[in-house]
PDB file of C-alpha atoms in Angstrom:
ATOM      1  CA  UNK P 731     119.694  69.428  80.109  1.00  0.00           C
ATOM      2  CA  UNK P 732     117.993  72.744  80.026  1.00  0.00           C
ATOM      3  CA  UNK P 733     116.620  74.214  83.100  1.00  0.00           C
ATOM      4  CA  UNK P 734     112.947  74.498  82.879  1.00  0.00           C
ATOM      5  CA  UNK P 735     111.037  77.923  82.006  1.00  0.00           C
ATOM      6  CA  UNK P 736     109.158  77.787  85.529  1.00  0.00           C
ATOM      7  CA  UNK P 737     113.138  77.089  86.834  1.00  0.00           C
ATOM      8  CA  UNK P 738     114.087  80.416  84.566  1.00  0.00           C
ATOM      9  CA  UNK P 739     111.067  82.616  86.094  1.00  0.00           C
ATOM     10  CA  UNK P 740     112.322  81.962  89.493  1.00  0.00           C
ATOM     11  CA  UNK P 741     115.776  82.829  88.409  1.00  0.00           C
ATOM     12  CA  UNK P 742     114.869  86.250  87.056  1.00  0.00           C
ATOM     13  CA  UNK P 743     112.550  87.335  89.748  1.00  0.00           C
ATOM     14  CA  UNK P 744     108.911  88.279  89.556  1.00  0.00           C
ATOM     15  CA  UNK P 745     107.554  90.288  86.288  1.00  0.00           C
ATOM     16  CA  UNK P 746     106.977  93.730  86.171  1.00  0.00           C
ATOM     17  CA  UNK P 747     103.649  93.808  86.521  1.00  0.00           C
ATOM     18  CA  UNK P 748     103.742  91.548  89.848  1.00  0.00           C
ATOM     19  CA  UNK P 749     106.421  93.615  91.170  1.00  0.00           C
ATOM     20  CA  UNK P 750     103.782  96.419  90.886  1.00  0.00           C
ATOM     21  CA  UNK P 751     101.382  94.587  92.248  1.00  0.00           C
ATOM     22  CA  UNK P 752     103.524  93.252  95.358  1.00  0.00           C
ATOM     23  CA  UNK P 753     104.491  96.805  95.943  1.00  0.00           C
ATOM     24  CA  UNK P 754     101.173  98.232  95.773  1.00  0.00           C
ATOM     25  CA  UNK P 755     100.022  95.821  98.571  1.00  0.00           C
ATOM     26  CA  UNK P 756     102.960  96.264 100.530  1.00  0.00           C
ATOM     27  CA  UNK P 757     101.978 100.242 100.202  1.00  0.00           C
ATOM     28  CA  UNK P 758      98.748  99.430 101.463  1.00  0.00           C
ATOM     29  CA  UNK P 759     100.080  98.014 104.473  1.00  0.00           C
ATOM     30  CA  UNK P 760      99.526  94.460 103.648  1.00  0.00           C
ATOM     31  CA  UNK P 761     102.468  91.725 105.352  1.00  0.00           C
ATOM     32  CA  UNK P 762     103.614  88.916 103.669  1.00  0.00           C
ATOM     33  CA  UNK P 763     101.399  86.994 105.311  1.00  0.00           C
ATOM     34  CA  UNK P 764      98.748  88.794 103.788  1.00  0.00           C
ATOM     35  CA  UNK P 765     100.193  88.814  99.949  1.00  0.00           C
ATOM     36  CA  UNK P 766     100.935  84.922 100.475  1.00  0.00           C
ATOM     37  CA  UNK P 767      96.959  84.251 100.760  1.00  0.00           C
ATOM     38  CA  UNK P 768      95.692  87.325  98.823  1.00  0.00           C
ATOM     39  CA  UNK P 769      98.069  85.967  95.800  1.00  0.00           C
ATOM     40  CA  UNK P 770      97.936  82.035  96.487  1.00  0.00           C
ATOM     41  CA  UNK P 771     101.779  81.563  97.078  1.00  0.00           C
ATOM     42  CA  UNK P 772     103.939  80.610  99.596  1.00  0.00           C
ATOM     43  CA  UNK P 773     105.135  83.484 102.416  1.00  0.00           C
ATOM     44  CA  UNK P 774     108.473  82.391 101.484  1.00  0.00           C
ATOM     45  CA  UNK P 775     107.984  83.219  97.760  1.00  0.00           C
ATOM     46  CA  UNK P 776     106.501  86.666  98.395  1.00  0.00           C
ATOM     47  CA  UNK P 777     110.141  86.977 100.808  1.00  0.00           C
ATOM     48  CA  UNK P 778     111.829  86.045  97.330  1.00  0.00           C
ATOM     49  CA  UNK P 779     109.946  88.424  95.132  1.00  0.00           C
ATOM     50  CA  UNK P 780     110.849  91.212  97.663  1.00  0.00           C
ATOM     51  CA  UNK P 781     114.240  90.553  97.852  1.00  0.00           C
ATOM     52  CA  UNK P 782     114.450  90.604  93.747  1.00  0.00           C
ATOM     53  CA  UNK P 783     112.734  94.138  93.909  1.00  0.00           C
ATOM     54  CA  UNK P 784     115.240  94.947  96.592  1.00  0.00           C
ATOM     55  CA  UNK P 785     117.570  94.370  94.335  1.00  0.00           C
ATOM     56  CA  UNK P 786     116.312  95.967  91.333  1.00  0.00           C
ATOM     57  CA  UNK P 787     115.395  99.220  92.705  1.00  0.00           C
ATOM     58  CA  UNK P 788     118.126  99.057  94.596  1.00  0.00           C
ATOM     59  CA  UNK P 789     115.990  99.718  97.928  1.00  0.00           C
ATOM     60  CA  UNK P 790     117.554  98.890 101.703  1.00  0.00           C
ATOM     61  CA  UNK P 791     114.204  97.830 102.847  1.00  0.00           C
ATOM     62  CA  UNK P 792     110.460  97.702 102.394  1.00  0.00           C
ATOM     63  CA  UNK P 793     109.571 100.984 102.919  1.00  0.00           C
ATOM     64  CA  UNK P 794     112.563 102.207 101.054  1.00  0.00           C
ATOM     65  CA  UNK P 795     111.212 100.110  98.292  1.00  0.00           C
ATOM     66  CA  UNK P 796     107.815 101.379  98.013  1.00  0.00           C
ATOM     67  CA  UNK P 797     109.502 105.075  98.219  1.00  0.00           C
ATOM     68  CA  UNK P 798     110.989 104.151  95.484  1.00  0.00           C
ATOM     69  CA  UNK P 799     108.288 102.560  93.447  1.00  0.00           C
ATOM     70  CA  UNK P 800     105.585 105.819  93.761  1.00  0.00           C
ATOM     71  CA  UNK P 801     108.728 107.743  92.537  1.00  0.00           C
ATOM     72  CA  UNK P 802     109.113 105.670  89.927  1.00  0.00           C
ATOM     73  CA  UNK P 803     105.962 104.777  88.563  1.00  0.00           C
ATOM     74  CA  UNK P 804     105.424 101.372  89.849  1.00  0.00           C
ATOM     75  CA  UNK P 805     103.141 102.178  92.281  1.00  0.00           C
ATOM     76  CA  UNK P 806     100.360 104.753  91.702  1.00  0.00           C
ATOM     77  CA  UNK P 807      99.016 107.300  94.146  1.00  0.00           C
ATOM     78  CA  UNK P 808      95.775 106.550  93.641  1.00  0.00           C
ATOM     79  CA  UNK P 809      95.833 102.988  94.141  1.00  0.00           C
ATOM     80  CA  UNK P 810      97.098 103.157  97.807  1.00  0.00           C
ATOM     81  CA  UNK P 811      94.602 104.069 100.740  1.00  0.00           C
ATOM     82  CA  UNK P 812      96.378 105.905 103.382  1.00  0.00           C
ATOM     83  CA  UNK P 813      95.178 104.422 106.556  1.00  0.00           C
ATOM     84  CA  UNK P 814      96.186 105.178 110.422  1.00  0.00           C
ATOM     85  CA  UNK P 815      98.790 102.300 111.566  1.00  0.00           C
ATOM     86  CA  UNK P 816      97.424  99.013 113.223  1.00  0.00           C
ATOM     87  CA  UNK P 817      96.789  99.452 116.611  1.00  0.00           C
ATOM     88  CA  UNK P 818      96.514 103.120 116.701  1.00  0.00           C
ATOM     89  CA  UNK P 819      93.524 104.829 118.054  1.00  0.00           C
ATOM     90  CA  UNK P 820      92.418 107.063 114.901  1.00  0.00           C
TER      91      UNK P 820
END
């Protein structure tokens, strides 16, 4: 039996539009936590998109991830807001 096309999705990773997306928000400081509601999915399939765009940037991390996506396009400058870090007295 063939595995279904929701089955196939998963397989392949997120699209490259919600790649953008997930790195844009990541960018923007946003946790997975945050993604999971913003995006109605589960925190552990925001972990699994990450770990796909780990893998297809080749990135170590998060932040070396969203490095990689303003240098190449994914993410654009003008869509993140630069904003002091939580708890910091700005």
């Amino acid at each position: 039996m063939a595995p279904s096309r929701a089955r196939q999705r998963r397989a392949a990773g997120p699209s490259a539009s919600r790649r953008a997306e997930l790195l844009t928000m990541a960018a923007n400081g946003m946790t997975n936590a945050d993604i999971a509601r913003a995006l109605w999915v589960s925190e552990d399939t925001v972990k699994s998109h990450f770990r796909h765009i780990y893998a297809v940037l080749g990135a170590k991390d998060r932040a070396h991830a969203v490095a990689l996506g303003l240098v190449r396009g994914f993410v654009r400058p003008d869509q993140v807001r630069l904003q002091p870090p939580r708890g910091s007295a700005a």
